[in-house]
Coordinates of C-alpha atoms in Angstrom, one line a residue:
A9 CA -45.8 29.9 -73.6
V10 CA -44.1 26.5 -72.2
P11 CA -40.5 27.3 -73.0
R12 CA -38.2 25.4 -75.6
V13 CA -35.3 23.0 -74.4
R14 CA -33.1 20.9 -75.7
S15 CA -34.6 17.2 -75.1
R16 CA -35.3 13.4 -75.5
L17 CA -38.4 11.5 -75.3
V18 CA -38.9 9.2 -72.6
G19 CA -42.7 8.8 -71.4
A20 CA -46.0 10.0 -70.7
A21 CA -46.2 13.9 -69.4
L22 CA -44.4 16.7 -69.7
L23 CA -41.9 17.6 -67.8
I24 CA -39.8 20.9 -68.6
V25 CA -36.2 21.4 -66.6
G26 CA -38.0 18.9 -63.5
T27 CA -41.9 19.8 -63.7
V28 CA -44.5 18.1 -65.2
L29 CA -46.6 20.3 -66.7
A30 CA -49.2 18.4 -68.6
M31 CA -50.2 14.3 -69.7
G32 CA -48.1 14.3 -73.0
I33 CA -44.2 13.7 -73.6
V34 CA -41.6 14.2 -71.0
L35 CA -39.4 16.5 -72.3
V36 CA -35.9 15.8 -69.9
P37 CA -33.3 18.3 -70.2
D38 CA -29.6 17.0 -71.9
A39 CA -26.2 17.0 -69.6
S40 CA -25.3 20.7 -70.9
T41 CA -28.8 22.1 -70.6
R42 CA -28.9 20.6 -66.8
N43 CA -25.2 22.2 -65.8
A44 CA -25.8 25.3 -67.1
E45 CA -29.3 26.1 -65.0
A46 CA -28.3 23.4 -61.9
S47 CA -29.6 25.6 -59.8
T48 CA -27.7 26.8 -56.1
V49 CA -31.0 27.2 -54.1
W50 CA -32.8 24.4 -52.0
R51 CA -36.2 24.1 -53.5
N52 CA -36.9 20.2 -51.9
T53 CA -37.4 18.9 -55.5
G54 CA -35.7 16.8 -58.0
V55 CA -33.5 14.6 -54.3
S56 CA -32.4 11.6 -55.4
M57 CA -30.4 11.2 -52.6
V58 CA -29.6 11.9 -48.4
T59 CA -27.1 11.4 -45.6
V60 CA -27.1 11.6 -42.4
G61 CA -23.1 12.0 -40.4
D62 CA -23.5 12.5 -36.2
A63 CA -24.9 15.9 -36.2
H64 CA -24.8 17.1 -40.1
T65 CA -26.9 16.2 -42.9
C66 CA -26.7 16.3 -46.9
A67 CA -28.6 15.6 -50.4
I68 CA -28.5 15.8 -54.1
Q69 CA -30.6 17.5 -55.4
N70 CA -31.1 17.8 -59.2
G71 CA -27.2 16.8 -59.4
V72 CA -26.2 19.6 -56.9
L73 CA -25.0 19.0 -52.9
F74 CA -26.5 20.5 -50.7
C75 CA -25.6 20.2 -47.1
W76 CA -27.1 21.9 -43.5
G77 CA -26.9 20.8 -39.5
A78 CA -23.0 21.3 -37.1
G79 CA -20.4 22.4 -39.2
T80 CA -17.8 23.3 -37.7
Q81 CA -15.3 21.1 -38.2
G82 CA -16.0 22.2 -41.9
Q83 CA -18.6 18.9 -42.8
L84 CA -20.7 20.8 -45.0
G85 CA -18.3 21.9 -47.2
Y86 CA -19.1 25.8 -46.7
T87 CA -18.0 29.5 -45.3
P88 CA -20.0 31.4 -44.6
P89 CA -19.4 35.2 -45.7
P90 CA -16.2 37.0 -44.0
R91 CA -17.4 39.9 -41.3
P92 CA -14.9 42.2 -40.9
P93 CA -12.3 42.2 -38.4
V94 CA -14.1 38.5 -38.0
L95 CA -11.8 36.2 -40.7
P96 CA -14.3 33.4 -42.3
A97 CA -14.5 29.8 -40.0
P98 CA -16.6 27.1 -40.3
A99 CA -20.0 27.2 -39.1
D100 CA -23.1 25.3 -38.5
S101 CA -26.2 26.1 -39.9
N102 CA -30.1 25.1 -40.1
T103 CA -30.9 25.3 -43.9
P104 CA -29.4 23.9 -46.7
T105 CA -26.2 25.4 -48.3
R106 CA -24.7 24.6 -51.5
V107 CA -21.3 22.9 -51.0
T108 CA -18.8 25.3 -52.2
P109 CA -17.0 24.4 -55.3
F110 CA -13.3 24.0 -54.7
S111 CA -10.3 22.3 -56.0
G112 CA -11.8 20.7 -58.6
F113 CA -15.0 19.5 -57.4
L114 CA -17.7 21.8 -59.5
N115 CA -21.3 21.4 -58.1
N116 CA -22.4 22.2 -60.8
G117 CA -25.3 19.1 -61.9
N118 CA -23.4 15.9 -61.4
V119 CA -22.8 15.0 -58.5
T120 CA -24.1 11.3 -58.3
T121 CA -23.3 10.2 -54.8
V122 CA -22.8 11.6 -51.2
S123 CA -21.9 9.9 -47.9
A124 CA -21.7 12.1 -44.7
G125 CA -20.4 9.7 -41.6
G126 CA -19.4 11.5 -38.6
A127 CA -18.2 15.0 -38.9
T128 CA -16.8 13.9 -42.5
T129 CA -18.5 14.6 -46.0
C130 CA -17.5 12.9 -49.3
A131 CA -18.8 12.9 -52.6
I132 CA -18.7 12.1 -56.2
E133 CA -18.8 14.3 -58.9
S134 CA -18.0 12.7 -62.4
G135 CA -16.5 9.4 -61.4
M136 CA -14.4 11.2 -59.0
L137 CA -14.0 11.8 -55.2
F138 CA -13.4 14.0 -52.9
C139 CA -13.8 14.5 -49.1
W140 CA -13.9 17.3 -46.7
G141 CA -14.8 18.1 -43.0
A142 CA -12.8 16.1 -39.8
N143 CA -9.9 14.4 -41.2
N144 CA -7.8 13.4 -37.5
A145 CA -7.2 9.4 -38.9
G146 CA -7.0 10.4 -42.3
Q147 CA -10.0 9.3 -43.3
M148 CA -10.4 12.1 -46.3
G149 CA -7.4 10.0 -48.5
N150 CA -5.7 13.6 -49.6
G151 CA -2.1 12.4 -47.5
R152 CA -3.1 14.9 -44.7
N153 CA -4.5 14.4 -41.5
T154 CA -6.0 17.7 -41.1
Q155 CA -9.8 19.4 -41.2
A156 CA -10.7 20.6 -44.7
N157 CA -13.6 22.7 -45.0
Y158 CA -13.8 22.4 -48.9
P159 CA -14.1 19.7 -50.8
S160 CA -10.8 17.8 -51.2
K161 CA -9.5 15.4 -54.5
V162 CA -8.3 12.1 -52.8
S163 CA -6.0 10.8 -54.1
S164 CA -4.4 8.4 -56.5
A165 CA -2.3 5.6 -54.5
N166 CA -1.9 2.0 -54.4
G167 CA -4.7 1.5 -57.7
F168 CA -6.8 3.8 -56.3
D169 CA -7.4 6.1 -60.1
N170 CA -9.3 9.0 -59.0
N171 CA -8.8 10.3 -63.0
S172 CA -10.4 7.2 -64.0
G173 CA -14.0 8.6 -63.7
L174 CA -14.2 5.2 -62.5
V175 CA -15.6 5.8 -59.1
T176 CA -18.8 4.8 -58.6
H177 CA -19.6 4.4 -54.5
V178 CA -18.6 5.9 -51.5
A179 CA -19.4 4.9 -47.8
T180 CA -17.6 7.0 -44.3
G181 CA -18.1 6.3 -40.9
G182 CA -16.3 5.6 -37.7
N183 CA -13.0 7.9 -38.8
V184 CA -12.5 5.3 -41.8
T185 CA -13.2 5.6 -45.5
C186 CA -14.2 3.0 -48.1
A187 CA -14.7 3.6 -52.4
I188 CA -15.4 0.8 -55.1
E189 CA -12.9 2.0 -58.5
N190 CA -14.3 0.2 -61.1
G191 CA -15.5 -3.0 -58.4
E192 CA -12.8 -2.8 -57.1
V193 CA -12.8 -1.3 -53.0
F194 CA -10.7 0.8 -51.0
C195 CA -10.4 2.1 -47.6
W196 CA -8.6 4.5 -45.4
G197 CA -8.5 6.4 -42.2
A198 CA -8.6 5.1 -38.3
N199 CA -7.5 1.2 -38.9
G200 CA -6.5 -0.1 -35.3
L201 CA -9.5 -2.8 -35.7
G202 CA -8.6 -3.7 -39.2
A203 CA -11.3 -1.9 -41.1
V204 CA -9.0 -0.5 -44.0
G205 CA -8.6 -4.4 -45.0
N206 CA -5.0 -4.3 -45.9
G207 CA -4.0 -7.2 -43.9
T208 CA -2.5 -5.2 -40.9
T209 CA -3.7 -2.4 -38.2
T210 CA -1.1 0.1 -40.1
W211 CA 0.1 1.0 -43.0
A212 CA 0.6 -1.7 -45.5
S213 CA 3.5 -0.1 -47.2
G214 CA 5.4 -0.1 -43.5
A215 CA 4.5 3.9 -43.4
S216 CA 4.5 5.8 -40.0
G217 CA 0.9 5.4 -37.4
T218 CA -1.2 3.6 -37.3
H219 CA -4.3 5.4 -39.8
P220 CA -3.4 5.3 -43.4
N221 CA -4.1 8.6 -44.9
V222 CA -4.6 7.6 -48.8
P223 CA -6.2 4.5 -50.3
Q224 CA -5.2 1.3 -49.7
R225 CA -6.5 -1.5 -51.5
V226 CA -9.1 -4.1 -49.9
V227 CA -6.6 -7.5 -50.0
T228 CA -7.6 -10.7 -51.2
N229 CA -8.9 -13.4 -48.7
G230 CA -10.3 -16.8 -49.7
D231 CA -13.6 -16.2 -51.6
F232 CA -13.2 -12.5 -51.9
A233 CA -11.2 -11.5 -55.0
N234 CA -11.9 -8.2 -54.8
S235 CA -13.5 -7.9 -58.6
G236 CA -17.0 -6.8 -58.8
V237 CA -17.7 -5.4 -55.9
T238 CA -21.6 -3.1 -56.1
A239 CA -22.2 -2.3 -52.5
V240 CA -19.7 -1.4 -49.7
T241 CA -20.3 0.0 -46.0
V242 CA -18.4 1.0 -42.9
G243 CA -18.3 1.7 -39.6
N244 CA -15.6 0.6 -37.1
T245 CA -16.8 -2.7 -38.9
A246 CA -16.5 -2.4 -43.2
C247 CA -18.5 -4.8 -45.3
A248 CA -18.8 -5.2 -49.1
I249 CA -20.9 -7.4 -51.6
E250 CA -18.9 -8.8 -54.0
V251 CA -21.0 -11.1 -56.9
G252 CA -24.1 -11.0 -54.6
E253 CA -22.0 -12.4 -51.5
L254 CA -21.1 -10.6 -48.5
F255 CA -17.9 -10.0 -47.0
C256 CA -17.1 -7.9 -43.9
W257 CA -13.5 -6.9 -42.3
G258 CA -12.5 -4.9 -38.8
A259 CA -13.9 -4.7 -35.4
G260 CA -16.1 -8.0 -34.9
S261 CA -15.7 -8.1 -31.0
S262 CA -20.7 -8.3 -31.1
G263 CA -20.6 -10.4 -33.8
Q264 CA -20.3 -8.3 -36.9
M265 CA -18.2 -10.4 -39.2
G266 CA -21.5 -12.5 -39.3
N267 CA -19.4 -15.5 -39.5
G268 CA -20.1 -17.0 -35.5
T269 CA -17.1 -15.1 -35.0
L270 CA -16.7 -12.4 -31.8
N271 CA -13.1 -11.9 -32.6
Q272 CA -12.1 -8.5 -31.7
S273 CA -10.6 -7.5 -35.4
N274 CA -10.3 -8.7 -38.5
T275 CA -7.5 -7.4 -40.7
R276 CA -9.1 -8.6 -43.9
P277 CA -13.0 -9.9 -45.4
V278 CA -14.7 -12.6 -43.5
K279 CA -17.3 -14.3 -45.2
V280 CA -20.5 -13.9 -44.1
G281 CA -21.6 -16.9 -42.7
S282 CA -25.1 -18.8 -43.7
G283 CA -27.4 -18.7 -40.1
S284 CA -29.7 -21.3 -39.0
D285 CA -32.5 -18.2 -39.8
G286 CA -32.7 -18.9 -43.2
F287 CA -30.0 -16.7 -44.9
V288 CA -27.4 -18.3 -47.7
N289 CA -25.2 -16.0 -48.7
N290 CA -25.8 -15.4 -52.1
N291 CA -28.5 -12.8 -54.2
V292 CA -27.3 -10.1 -51.5
T293 CA -28.5 -7.1 -52.7
S294 CA -28.0 -4.2 -49.9
V295 CA -25.7 -3.7 -46.7
S296 CA -25.8 -1.1 -43.9
N297 CA -24.2 -0.4 -40.7
V298 CA -23.4 2.0 -38.2
G299 CA -21.1 1.1 -35.2
V300 CA -21.4 -2.1 -34.3
S301 CA -25.3 -3.2 -35.6
M302 CA -25.3 -4.6 -39.4
C303 CA -28.0 -5.7 -42.0
G304 CA -28.6 -6.5 -45.3
V305 CA -31.0 -7.3 -47.5
R306 CA -31.2 -11.0 -49.1
L307 CA -33.9 -11.5 -52.2
G308 CA -36.2 -9.6 -50.6
A309 CA -35.6 -9.8 -46.5
M310 CA -34.0 -8.4 -44.0
Y311 CA -32.1 -9.9 -41.7
C312 CA -29.3 -8.1 -38.7
W313 CA -26.6 -9.3 -36.7
G314 CA -24.1 -7.6 -34.1
N315 CA -25.3 -5.6 -31.4
L316 CA -29.0 -4.8 -31.4
G317 CA -29.0 -3.3 -27.8
Y318 CA -31.5 -1.2 -28.7
G319 CA -33.8 -3.5 -30.4
N320 CA -33.0 -2.3 -34.3
G321 CA -32.5 -6.0 -35.0
G322 CA -36.1 -5.9 -34.9
F323 CA -36.8 -9.5 -33.1
G324 CA -38.9 -8.6 -30.6
V325 CA -36.0 -8.0 -27.9
Q326 CA -32.7 -6.8 -27.4
V327 CA -29.2 -9.1 -28.5
N328 CA -25.9 -7.6 -27.5
E329 CA -24.1 -9.9 -29.6
Q330 CA -26.0 -11.7 -32.7
S331 CA -23.2 -13.5 -34.5
S332 CA -25.0 -14.4 -37.4
P333 CA -27.7 -12.8 -39.3
R334 CA -30.8 -13.1 -38.0
K335 CA -34.1 -12.7 -39.9
V336 CA -36.5 -9.3 -39.0
S337 CA -39.9 -10.5 -37.3
V338 CA -43.2 -9.7 -39.6
A339 CA -44.7 -7.2 -37.7
N340 CA -47.2 -4.1 -37.3
G341 CA -47.6 -4.4 -41.3
M342 CA -43.4 -5.8 -42.1
T343 CA -44.2 -8.6 -44.0
N344 CA -40.3 -8.6 -44.2
A345 CA -40.9 -10.0 -48.0
S346 CA -40.1 -7.4 -50.6
V347 CA -37.5 -4.8 -48.8
T348 CA -35.6 -2.8 -51.3
S349 CA -33.4 -0.8 -49.3
A350 CA -32.7 -0.9 -45.1
S351 CA -30.7 1.2 -43.2
V352 CA -29.4 0.8 -39.4
G353 CA -27.5 3.1 -36.9
N354 CA -29.4 2.7 -32.9
A355 CA -32.6 1.9 -35.1
A356 CA -33.4 0.5 -38.2
C357 CA -35.7 1.1 -41.0
A358 CA -36.9 -0.6 -44.1
V359 CA -38.4 0.0 -46.8
D360 CA -40.6 -2.9 -47.6
A361 CA -42.9 -3.2 -51.0
G362 CA -45.3 -6.1 -49.5

């Protein structure tokens, strides 16, 4: 017999708790049913997002967050059961493990976004932001600088309201974290080269220390109004898309600002320039960076800039200081005309529907 579920009609197959049974109509469990039946077991189905840090991986399965890999800095959000007389301590895991519900983080089917960077993990659940793992530069944003082995709610500060339910994006990397709340971008953590974007290389509030450990609102600058921000990425450099235009700040000595300069430190958002290779700074839909390598997508075409010494710019040559966006080559089936998603680190990858 077919089990009965609370559902709604959305398409043309019979789906019972995420499994296609027969052609016909689609029955998708409503929110209350999904939450009640959210699996605590990794089944590698219904995966909506995956992210990789330096040595750990996290993925969202049906709204439930699992992590695996290196875990001694707490980045998995899980501590194995104690084995007396040994006290529980964070450890590595070579299989996906459900992040432990803790400090208001329920992990019961409402996780929408996750970002792993270095040995820190951050996730959005029901529009609220939680972080855990390494916190040496305050990148968890909870007002402390100590490691956390379980999820900790990011502080509400400087206009960032982590109780609004309106946090939509998070990115963490290079000991810095940035998030978008109600269309505004906030950053915190390592700020020696201005990656927090608060107009200084310290706390804008004048507090002691270099690294803000609570959210700081990124300052306005020129065309950047910090309103209507739809995407953010961060490493030693941060970039955000505002109304289709791309802005960056932080480390720039390898050309990461994309405006033709090689300035080491940039404490305010700088508008990426329109390059000689067909890049015009409008209609930008995605941006990605790790360390000193940057890539973005505009109108289905992928461009890269910064330090691309591993060939990760896809130009056919290695470039150490690319100070303006340069178009990725057409080669080996890559048309670079219908790119829908792109990511860059020491290597770059893209989904090209063409």
